[in-house]
mmCIF file of C-alpha atoms in Angstrom:
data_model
loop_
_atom_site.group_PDB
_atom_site.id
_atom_site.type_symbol
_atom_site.label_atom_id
_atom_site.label_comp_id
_atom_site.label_asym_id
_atom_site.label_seq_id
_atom_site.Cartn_x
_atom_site.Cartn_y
_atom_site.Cartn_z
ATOM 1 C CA UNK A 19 -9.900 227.303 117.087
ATOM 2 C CA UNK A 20 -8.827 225.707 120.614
ATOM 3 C CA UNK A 21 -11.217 226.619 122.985
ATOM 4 C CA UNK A 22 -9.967 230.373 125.224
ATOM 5 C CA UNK A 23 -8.829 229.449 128.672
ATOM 6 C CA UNK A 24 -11.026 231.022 131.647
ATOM 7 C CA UNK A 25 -8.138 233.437 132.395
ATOM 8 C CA UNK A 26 -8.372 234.541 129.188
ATOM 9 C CA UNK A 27 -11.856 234.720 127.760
ATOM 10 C CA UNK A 28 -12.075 238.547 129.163
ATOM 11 C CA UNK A 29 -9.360 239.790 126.151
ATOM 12 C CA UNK A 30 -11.157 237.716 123.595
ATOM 13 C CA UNK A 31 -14.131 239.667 124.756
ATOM 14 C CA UNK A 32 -12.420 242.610 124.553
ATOM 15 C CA UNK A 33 -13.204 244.277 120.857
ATOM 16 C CA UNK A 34 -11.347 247.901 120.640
ATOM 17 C CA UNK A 35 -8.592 249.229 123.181
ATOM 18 C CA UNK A 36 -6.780 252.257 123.791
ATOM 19 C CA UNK A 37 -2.882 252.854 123.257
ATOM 20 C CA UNK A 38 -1.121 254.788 125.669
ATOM 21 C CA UNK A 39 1.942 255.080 123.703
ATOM 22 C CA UNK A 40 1.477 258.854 122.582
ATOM 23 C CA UNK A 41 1.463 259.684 126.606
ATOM 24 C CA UNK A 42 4.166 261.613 127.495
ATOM 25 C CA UNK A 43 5.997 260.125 124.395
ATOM 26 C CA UNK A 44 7.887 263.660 122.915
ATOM 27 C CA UNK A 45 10.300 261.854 120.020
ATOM 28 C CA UNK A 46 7.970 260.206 117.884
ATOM 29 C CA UNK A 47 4.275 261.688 119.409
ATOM 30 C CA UNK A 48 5.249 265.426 120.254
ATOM 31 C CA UNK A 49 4.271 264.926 123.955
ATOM 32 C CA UNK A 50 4.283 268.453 125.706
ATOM 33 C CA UNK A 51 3.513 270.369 121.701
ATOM 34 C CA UNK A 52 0.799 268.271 120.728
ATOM 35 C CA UNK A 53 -0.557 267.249 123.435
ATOM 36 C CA UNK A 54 -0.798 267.209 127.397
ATOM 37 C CA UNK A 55 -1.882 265.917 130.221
ATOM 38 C CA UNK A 56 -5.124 267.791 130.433
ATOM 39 C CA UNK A 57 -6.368 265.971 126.770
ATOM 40 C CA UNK A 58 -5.066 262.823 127.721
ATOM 41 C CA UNK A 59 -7.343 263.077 130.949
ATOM 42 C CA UNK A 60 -10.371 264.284 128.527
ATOM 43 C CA UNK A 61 -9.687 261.333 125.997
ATOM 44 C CA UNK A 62 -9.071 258.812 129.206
ATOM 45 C CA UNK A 63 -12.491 259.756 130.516
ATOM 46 C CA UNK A 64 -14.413 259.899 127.190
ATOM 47 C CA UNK A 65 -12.955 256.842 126.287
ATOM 48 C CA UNK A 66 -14.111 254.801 129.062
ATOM 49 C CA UNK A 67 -17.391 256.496 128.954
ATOM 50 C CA UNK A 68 -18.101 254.995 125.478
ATOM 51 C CA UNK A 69 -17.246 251.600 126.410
ATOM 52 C CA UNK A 70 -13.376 251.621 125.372
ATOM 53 C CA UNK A 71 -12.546 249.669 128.858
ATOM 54 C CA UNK A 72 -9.002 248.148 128.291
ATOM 55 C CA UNK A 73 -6.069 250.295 128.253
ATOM 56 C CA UNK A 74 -2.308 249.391 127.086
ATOM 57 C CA UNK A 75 0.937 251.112 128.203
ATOM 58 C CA UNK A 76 4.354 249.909 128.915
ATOM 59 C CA UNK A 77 7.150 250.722 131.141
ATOM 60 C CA UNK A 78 9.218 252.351 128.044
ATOM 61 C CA UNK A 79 6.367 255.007 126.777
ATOM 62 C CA UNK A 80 7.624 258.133 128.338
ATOM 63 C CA UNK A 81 10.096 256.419 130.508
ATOM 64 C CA UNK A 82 7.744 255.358 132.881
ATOM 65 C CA UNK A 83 5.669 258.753 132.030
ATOM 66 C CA UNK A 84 2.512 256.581 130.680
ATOM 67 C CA UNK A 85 1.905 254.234 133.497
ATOM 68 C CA UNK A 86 1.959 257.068 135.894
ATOM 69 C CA UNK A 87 -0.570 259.118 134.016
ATOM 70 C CA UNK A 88 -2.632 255.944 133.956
ATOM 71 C CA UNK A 89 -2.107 255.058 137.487
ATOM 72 C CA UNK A 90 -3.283 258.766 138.131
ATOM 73 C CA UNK A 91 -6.462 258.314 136.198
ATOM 74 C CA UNK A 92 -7.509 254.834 137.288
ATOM 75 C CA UNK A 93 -7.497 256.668 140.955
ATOM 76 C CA UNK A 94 -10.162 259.232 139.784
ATOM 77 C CA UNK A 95 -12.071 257.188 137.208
ATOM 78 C CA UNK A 96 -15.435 256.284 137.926
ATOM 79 C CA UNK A 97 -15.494 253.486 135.704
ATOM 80 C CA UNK A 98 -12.689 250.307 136.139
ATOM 81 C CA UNK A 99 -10.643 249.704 132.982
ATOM 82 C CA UNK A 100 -8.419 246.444 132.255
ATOM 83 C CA UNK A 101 -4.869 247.235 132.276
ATOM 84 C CA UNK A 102 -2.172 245.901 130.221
ATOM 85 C CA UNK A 103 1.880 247.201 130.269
ATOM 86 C CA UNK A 104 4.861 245.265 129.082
ATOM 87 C CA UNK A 105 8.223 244.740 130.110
ATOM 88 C CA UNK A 106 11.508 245.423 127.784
ATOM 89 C CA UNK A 107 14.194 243.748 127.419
ATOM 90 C CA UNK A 108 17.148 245.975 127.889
ATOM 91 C CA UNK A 109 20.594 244.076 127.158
ATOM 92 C CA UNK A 110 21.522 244.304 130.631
ATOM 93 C CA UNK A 111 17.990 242.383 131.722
ATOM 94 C CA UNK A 112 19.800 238.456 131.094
ATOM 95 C CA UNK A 113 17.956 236.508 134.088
ATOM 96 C CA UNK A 114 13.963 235.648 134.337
ATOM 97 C CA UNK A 115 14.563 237.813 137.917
ATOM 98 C CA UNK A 116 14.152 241.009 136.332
ATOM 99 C CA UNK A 117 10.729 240.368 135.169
ATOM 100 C CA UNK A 118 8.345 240.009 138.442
ATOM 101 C CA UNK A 119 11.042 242.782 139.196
ATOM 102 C CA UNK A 120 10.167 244.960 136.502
ATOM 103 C CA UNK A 121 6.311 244.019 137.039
ATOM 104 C CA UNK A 122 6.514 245.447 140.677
ATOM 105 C CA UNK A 123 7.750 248.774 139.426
ATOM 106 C CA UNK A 124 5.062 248.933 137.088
ATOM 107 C CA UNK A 125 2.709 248.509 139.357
ATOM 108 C CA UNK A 126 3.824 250.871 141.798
ATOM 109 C CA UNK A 127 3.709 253.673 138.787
ATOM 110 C CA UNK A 128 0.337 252.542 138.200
ATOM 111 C CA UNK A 129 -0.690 251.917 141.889
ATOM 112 C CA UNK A 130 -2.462 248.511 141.203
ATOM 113 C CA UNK A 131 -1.905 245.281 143.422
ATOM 114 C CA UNK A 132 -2.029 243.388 139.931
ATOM 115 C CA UNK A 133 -2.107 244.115 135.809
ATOM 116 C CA UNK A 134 -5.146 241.849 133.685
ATOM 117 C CA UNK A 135 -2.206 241.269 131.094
ATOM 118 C CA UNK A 136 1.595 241.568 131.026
ATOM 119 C CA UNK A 137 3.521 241.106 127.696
ATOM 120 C CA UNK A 138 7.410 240.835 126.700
ATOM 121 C CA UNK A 139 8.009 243.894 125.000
ATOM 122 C CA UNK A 140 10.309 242.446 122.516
ATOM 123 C CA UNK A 141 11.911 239.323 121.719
ATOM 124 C CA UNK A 142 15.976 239.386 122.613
ATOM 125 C CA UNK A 143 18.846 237.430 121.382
ATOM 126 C CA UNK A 144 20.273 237.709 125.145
ATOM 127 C CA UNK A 145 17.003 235.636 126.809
ATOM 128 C CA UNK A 146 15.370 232.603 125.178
ATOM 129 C CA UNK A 147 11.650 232.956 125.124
ATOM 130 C CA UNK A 148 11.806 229.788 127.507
ATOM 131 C CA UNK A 149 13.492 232.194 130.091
ATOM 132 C CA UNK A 150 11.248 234.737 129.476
ATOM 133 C CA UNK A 151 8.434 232.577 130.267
ATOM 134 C CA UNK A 152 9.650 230.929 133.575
ATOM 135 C CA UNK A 153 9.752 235.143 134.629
ATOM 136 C CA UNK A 154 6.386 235.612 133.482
ATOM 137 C CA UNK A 155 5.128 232.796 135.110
ATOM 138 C CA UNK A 156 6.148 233.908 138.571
ATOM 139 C CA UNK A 157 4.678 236.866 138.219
ATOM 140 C CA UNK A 158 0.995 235.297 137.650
ATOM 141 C CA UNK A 159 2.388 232.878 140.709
ATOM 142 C CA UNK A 160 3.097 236.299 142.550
ATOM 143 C CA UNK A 161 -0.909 237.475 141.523
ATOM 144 C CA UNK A 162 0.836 240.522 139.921
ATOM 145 C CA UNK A 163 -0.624 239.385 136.189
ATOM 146 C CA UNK A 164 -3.879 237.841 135.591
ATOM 147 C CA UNK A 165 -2.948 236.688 132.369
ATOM 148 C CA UNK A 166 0.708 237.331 130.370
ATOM 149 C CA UNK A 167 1.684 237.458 126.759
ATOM 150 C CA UNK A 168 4.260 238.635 124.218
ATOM 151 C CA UNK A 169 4.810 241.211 121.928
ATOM 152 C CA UNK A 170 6.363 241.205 118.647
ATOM 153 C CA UNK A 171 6.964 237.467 118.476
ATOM 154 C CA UNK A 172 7.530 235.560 115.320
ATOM 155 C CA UNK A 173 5.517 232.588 114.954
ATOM 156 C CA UNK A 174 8.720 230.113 115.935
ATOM 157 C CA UNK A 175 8.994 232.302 119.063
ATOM 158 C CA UNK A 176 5.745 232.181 119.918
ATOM 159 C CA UNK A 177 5.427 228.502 119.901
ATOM 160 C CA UNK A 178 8.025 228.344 122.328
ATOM 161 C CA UNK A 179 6.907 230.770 124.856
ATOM 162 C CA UNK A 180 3.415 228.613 124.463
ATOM 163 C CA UNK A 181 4.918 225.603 125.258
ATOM 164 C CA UNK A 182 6.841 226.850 128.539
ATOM 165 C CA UNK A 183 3.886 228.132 129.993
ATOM 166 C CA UNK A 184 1.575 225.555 129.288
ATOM 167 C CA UNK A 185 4.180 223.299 131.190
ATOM 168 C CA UNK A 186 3.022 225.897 134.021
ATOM 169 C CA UNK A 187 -0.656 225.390 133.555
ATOM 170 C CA UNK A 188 -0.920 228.986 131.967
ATOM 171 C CA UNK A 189 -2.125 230.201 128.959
ATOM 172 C CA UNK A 190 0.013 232.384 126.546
ATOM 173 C CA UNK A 191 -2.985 235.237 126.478
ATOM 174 C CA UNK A 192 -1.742 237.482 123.728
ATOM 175 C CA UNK A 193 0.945 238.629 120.621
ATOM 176 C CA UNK A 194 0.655 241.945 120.323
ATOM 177 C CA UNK A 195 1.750 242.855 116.932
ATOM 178 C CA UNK A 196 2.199 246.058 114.340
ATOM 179 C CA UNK A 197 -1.371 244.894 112.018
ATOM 180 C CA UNK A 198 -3.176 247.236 109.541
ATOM 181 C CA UNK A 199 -4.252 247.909 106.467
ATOM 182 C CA UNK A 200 -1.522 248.594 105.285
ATOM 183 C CA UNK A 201 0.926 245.906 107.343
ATOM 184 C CA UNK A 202 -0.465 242.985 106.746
ATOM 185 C CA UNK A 203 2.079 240.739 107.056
ATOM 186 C CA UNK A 204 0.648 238.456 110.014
ATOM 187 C CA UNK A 205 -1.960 237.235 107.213
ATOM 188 C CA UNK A 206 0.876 236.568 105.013
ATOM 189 C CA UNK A 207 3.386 234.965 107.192
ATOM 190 C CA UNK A 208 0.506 232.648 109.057
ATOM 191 C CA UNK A 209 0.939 234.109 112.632
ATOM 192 C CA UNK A 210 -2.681 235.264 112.323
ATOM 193 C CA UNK A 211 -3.588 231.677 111.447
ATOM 194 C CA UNK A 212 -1.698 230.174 114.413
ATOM 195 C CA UNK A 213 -3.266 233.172 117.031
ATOM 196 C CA UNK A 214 -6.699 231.475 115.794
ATOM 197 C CA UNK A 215 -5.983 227.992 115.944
ATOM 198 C CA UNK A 216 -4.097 228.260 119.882
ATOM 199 C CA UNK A 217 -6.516 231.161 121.096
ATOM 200 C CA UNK A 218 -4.249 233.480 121.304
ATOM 201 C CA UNK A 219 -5.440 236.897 121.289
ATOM 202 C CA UNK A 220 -3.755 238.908 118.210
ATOM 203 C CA UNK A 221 -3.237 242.843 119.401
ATOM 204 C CA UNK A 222 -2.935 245.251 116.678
ATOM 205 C CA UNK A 223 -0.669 248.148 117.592
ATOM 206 C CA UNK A 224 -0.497 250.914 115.641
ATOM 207 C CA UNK A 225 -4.082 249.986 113.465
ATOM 208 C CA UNK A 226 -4.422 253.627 111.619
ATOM 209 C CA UNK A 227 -0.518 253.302 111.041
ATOM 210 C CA UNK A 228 -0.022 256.141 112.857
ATOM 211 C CA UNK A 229 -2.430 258.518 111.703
ATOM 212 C CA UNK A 230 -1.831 257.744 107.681
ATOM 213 C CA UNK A 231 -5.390 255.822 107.566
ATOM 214 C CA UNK A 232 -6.825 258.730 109.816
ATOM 215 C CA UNK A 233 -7.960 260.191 105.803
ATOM 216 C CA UNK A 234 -5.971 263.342 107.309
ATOM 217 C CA UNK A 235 -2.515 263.585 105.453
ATOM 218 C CA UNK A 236 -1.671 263.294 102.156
ATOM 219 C CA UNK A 237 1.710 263.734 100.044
ATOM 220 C CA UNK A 238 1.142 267.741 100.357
ATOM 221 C CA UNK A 239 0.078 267.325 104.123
ATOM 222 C CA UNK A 240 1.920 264.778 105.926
ATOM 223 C CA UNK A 241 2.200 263.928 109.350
ATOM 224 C CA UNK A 242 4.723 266.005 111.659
ATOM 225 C CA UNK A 243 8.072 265.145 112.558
ATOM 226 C CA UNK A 244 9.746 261.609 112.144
ATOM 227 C CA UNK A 245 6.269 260.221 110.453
ATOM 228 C CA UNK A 246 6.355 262.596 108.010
ATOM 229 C CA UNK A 247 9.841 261.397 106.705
ATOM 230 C CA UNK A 248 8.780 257.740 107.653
ATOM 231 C CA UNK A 249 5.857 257.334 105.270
ATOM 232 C CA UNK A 250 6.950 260.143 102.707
ATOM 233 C CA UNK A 251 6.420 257.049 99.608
ATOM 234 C CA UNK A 252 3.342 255.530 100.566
ATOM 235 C CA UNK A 253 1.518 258.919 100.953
ATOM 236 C CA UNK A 254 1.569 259.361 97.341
ATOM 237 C CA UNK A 255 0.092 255.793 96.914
ATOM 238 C CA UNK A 256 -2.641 256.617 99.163
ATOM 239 C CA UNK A 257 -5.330 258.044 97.852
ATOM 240 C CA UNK A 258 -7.001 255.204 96.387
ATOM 241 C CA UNK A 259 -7.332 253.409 99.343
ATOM 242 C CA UNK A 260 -8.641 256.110 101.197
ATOM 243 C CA UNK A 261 -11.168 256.760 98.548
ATOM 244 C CA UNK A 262 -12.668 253.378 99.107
ATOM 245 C CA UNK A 263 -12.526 253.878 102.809
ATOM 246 C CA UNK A 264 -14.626 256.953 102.756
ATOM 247 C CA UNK A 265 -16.798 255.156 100.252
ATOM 248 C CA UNK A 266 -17.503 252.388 102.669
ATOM 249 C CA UNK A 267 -17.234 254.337 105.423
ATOM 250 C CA UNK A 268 -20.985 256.025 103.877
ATOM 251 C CA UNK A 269 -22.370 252.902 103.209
ATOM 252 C CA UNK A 270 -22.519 252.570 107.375
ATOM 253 C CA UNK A 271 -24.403 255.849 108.381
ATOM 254 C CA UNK A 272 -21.654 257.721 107.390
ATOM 255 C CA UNK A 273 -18.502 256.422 109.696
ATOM 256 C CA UNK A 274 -15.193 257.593 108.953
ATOM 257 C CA UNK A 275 -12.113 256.486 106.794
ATOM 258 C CA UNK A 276 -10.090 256.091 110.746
ATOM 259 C CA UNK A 277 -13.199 253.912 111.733
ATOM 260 C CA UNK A 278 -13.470 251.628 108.561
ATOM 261 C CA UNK A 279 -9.818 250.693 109.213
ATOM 262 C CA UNK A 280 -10.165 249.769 112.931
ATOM 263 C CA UNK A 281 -13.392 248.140 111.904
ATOM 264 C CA UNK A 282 -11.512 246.031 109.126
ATOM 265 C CA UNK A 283 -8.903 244.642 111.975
ATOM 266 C CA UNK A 284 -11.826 243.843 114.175
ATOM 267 C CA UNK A 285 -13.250 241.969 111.149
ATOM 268 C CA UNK A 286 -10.200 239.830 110.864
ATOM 269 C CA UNK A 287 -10.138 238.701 114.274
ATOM 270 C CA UNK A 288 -7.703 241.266 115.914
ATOM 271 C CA UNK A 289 -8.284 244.144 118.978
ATOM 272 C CA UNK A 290 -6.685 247.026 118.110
ATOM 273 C CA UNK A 291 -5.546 249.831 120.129
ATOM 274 C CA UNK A 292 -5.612 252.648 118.326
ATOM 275 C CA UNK A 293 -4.016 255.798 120.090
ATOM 276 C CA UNK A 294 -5.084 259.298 120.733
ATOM 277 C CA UNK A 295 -3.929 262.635 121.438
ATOM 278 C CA UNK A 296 -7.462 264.497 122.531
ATOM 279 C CA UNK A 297 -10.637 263.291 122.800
ATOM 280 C CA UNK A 298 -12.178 263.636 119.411
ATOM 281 C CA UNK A 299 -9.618 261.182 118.351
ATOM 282 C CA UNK A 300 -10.754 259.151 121.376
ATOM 283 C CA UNK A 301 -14.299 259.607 120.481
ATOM 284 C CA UNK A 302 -13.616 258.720 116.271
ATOM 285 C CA UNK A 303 -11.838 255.436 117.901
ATOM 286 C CA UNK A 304 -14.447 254.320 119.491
ATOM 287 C CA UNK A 305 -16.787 254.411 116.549
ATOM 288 C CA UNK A 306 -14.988 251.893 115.155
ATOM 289 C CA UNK A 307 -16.420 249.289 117.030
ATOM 290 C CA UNK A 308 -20.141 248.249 117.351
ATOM 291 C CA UNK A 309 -20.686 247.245 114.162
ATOM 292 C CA UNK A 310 -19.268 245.042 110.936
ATOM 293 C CA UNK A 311 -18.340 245.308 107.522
ATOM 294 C CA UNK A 312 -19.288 242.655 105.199
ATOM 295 C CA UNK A 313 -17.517 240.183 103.671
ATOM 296 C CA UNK A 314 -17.551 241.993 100.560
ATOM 297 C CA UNK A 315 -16.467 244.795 101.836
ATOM 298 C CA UNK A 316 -13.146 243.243 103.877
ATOM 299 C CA UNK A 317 -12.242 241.628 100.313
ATOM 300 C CA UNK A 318 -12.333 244.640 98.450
ATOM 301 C CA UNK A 319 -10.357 246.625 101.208
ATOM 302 C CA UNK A 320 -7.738 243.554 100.995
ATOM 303 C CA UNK A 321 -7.479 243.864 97.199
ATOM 304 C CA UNK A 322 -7.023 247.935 97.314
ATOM 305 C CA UNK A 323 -4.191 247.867 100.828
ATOM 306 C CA UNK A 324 -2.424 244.454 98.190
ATOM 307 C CA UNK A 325 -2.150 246.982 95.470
ATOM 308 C CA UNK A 326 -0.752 249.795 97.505
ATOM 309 C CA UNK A 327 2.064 247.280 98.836
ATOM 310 C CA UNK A 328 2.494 245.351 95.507
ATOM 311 C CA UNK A 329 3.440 249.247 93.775
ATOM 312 C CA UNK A 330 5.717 249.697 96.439
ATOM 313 C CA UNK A 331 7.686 246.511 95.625
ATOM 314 C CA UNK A 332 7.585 247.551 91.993
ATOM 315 C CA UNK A 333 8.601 251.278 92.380
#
């Protein structure tokens, strides 16, 4: 593995975050039924207090909603917490100008002078990643980012927003990605491999793929709304690997199917940021850090998640 740049050696040190997607997100999270700003304060706070210290939003979750709440909490909070938001590429956004532009209205909404990471969203057909780069470089110029990185980049893609900013003297900090159990295809594909080898931080969105290895739905109890529908086929293939989750999970003092999981994407290398609607879901998260599964036990888990994807490309 290349050796992690200064700038970036906090992230790599970094071992279990906390999404802010979910805040004030009503389409897809149920923002305003399921939750509100009350819990997210209670989850914010609990969160920090057990050592969950890095936090990452984006200008898109809850139009803008998320980075306020944040902003609002970081004012009160008695402990400091490492920020990350991202900026998306909306078809109209076709010059590197918009992003230190988009940057400064994220950090008004979040009332910091600067963010400790700040990620492109999304690759776009309409701006190369070298573009995209040259933006995010002025904004570390600016001292609005401490470090930058990208977000759903292919390998290919990634390369090349590497390249431009090493031409800058900066590191590319981070891919965050969509990585779990049960979407593993980073491992498959060799982007995890190629995180590794540049020191690139890999960021697992979406770890507990959205709630379904929580060990809480199931084919006759599914999630709410548009996950429900979503995941309606791999429910039914579930169980199996959320038997040997549980079964793990009491092998460590008794830690939970949703804690296993994050602990498995820690195990591979990865920080993921789970999310959270109150704070017992905060307070689960957090559990999955601390500790480590074996080797034996990260195998087996691959094996089970293989045969729960290889059934759905036979079904």
């Amino acid at each position: 593995m290349s050796d992690v740049s200064s700038e970036t050696r906090f992230l790599h040190a970094v071992e279990i975050g906390l999404g802010a997607w979910q805040w004030g997100d009503r389409l897809v999270w149920g923002y305003g039924q399921t939750h509100n700003d009350k819990e997210i304060r209670e989850l914010f706070d609990l969160s920090l207090s057990l050592g969950v210290r890095f936090v990452d939003t984006a200008e898109v979750y809850g139009s803008g909603y998320s980075e306020r709440l944040l902003g609002r909490f970081l004012k009160e909070a008695e402990q400091p917490a490492l920020v990350a938001t991202k900026f998306f590429p909306w078809p109209w956004r076709l010059t590197t100008g918009f992003i230190p532009r988009a940057l400064r209205a994220s950090l008004e909404r979040l009332g910091l002078e600067a963010v400790d990471l700040y990620q492109i969203h999304w690759a776009s057909p309409l701006m190369s990643p070298e573009r995209m780069m040259e933006g995010m470089a002025e904004c570390v110029k600016r001292g609005w980012a401490r470090t930058v990185g990208v977000s759903n980049f292919s390998e290919k893609l990634m390369l090349r927003a590497y390249s431009t900013l090493a031409r800058h003297g900066i590191p590319l900090a981070s891919n965050q990605v969509h990585y779990s159990l049960l979407r593993r295809d980073i491992e498959k594909n060799g982007l995890l491999a190629r995180c590794k080898d540049l020191g690139v931080r890999v960021i697992a969105y979406s770890p507990l793929e959205m709630g379904l290895l929580s060990g809480k739905y199931s084919s006759q109890n599914p999630p709410p709304g548009y996950r429900g529908s979503q995941y309606a086929d791999l429910l039914r293939r579930l169980p199996p690997l959320i038997d040997l989750l549980r079964e793990i999970g009491l092998k460590h003092g008794d830690k939970t199917v949703s804690q296993v999981a994050l602990n498995w994407v820690i195990c591979k290398g990865a920080l993921p940021i789970p999310g959270a609607k109150n704070a017992r879901q905060a307070e689960l998260n957090a559990g999955g850090a601390g500790w480590r599964l074996s080797d034996e036990e990260v195998a087996a888990l691959d094996e089970a998640a293989d045969k729960v994807r290889e059934h759905k490309k036979t079904a």
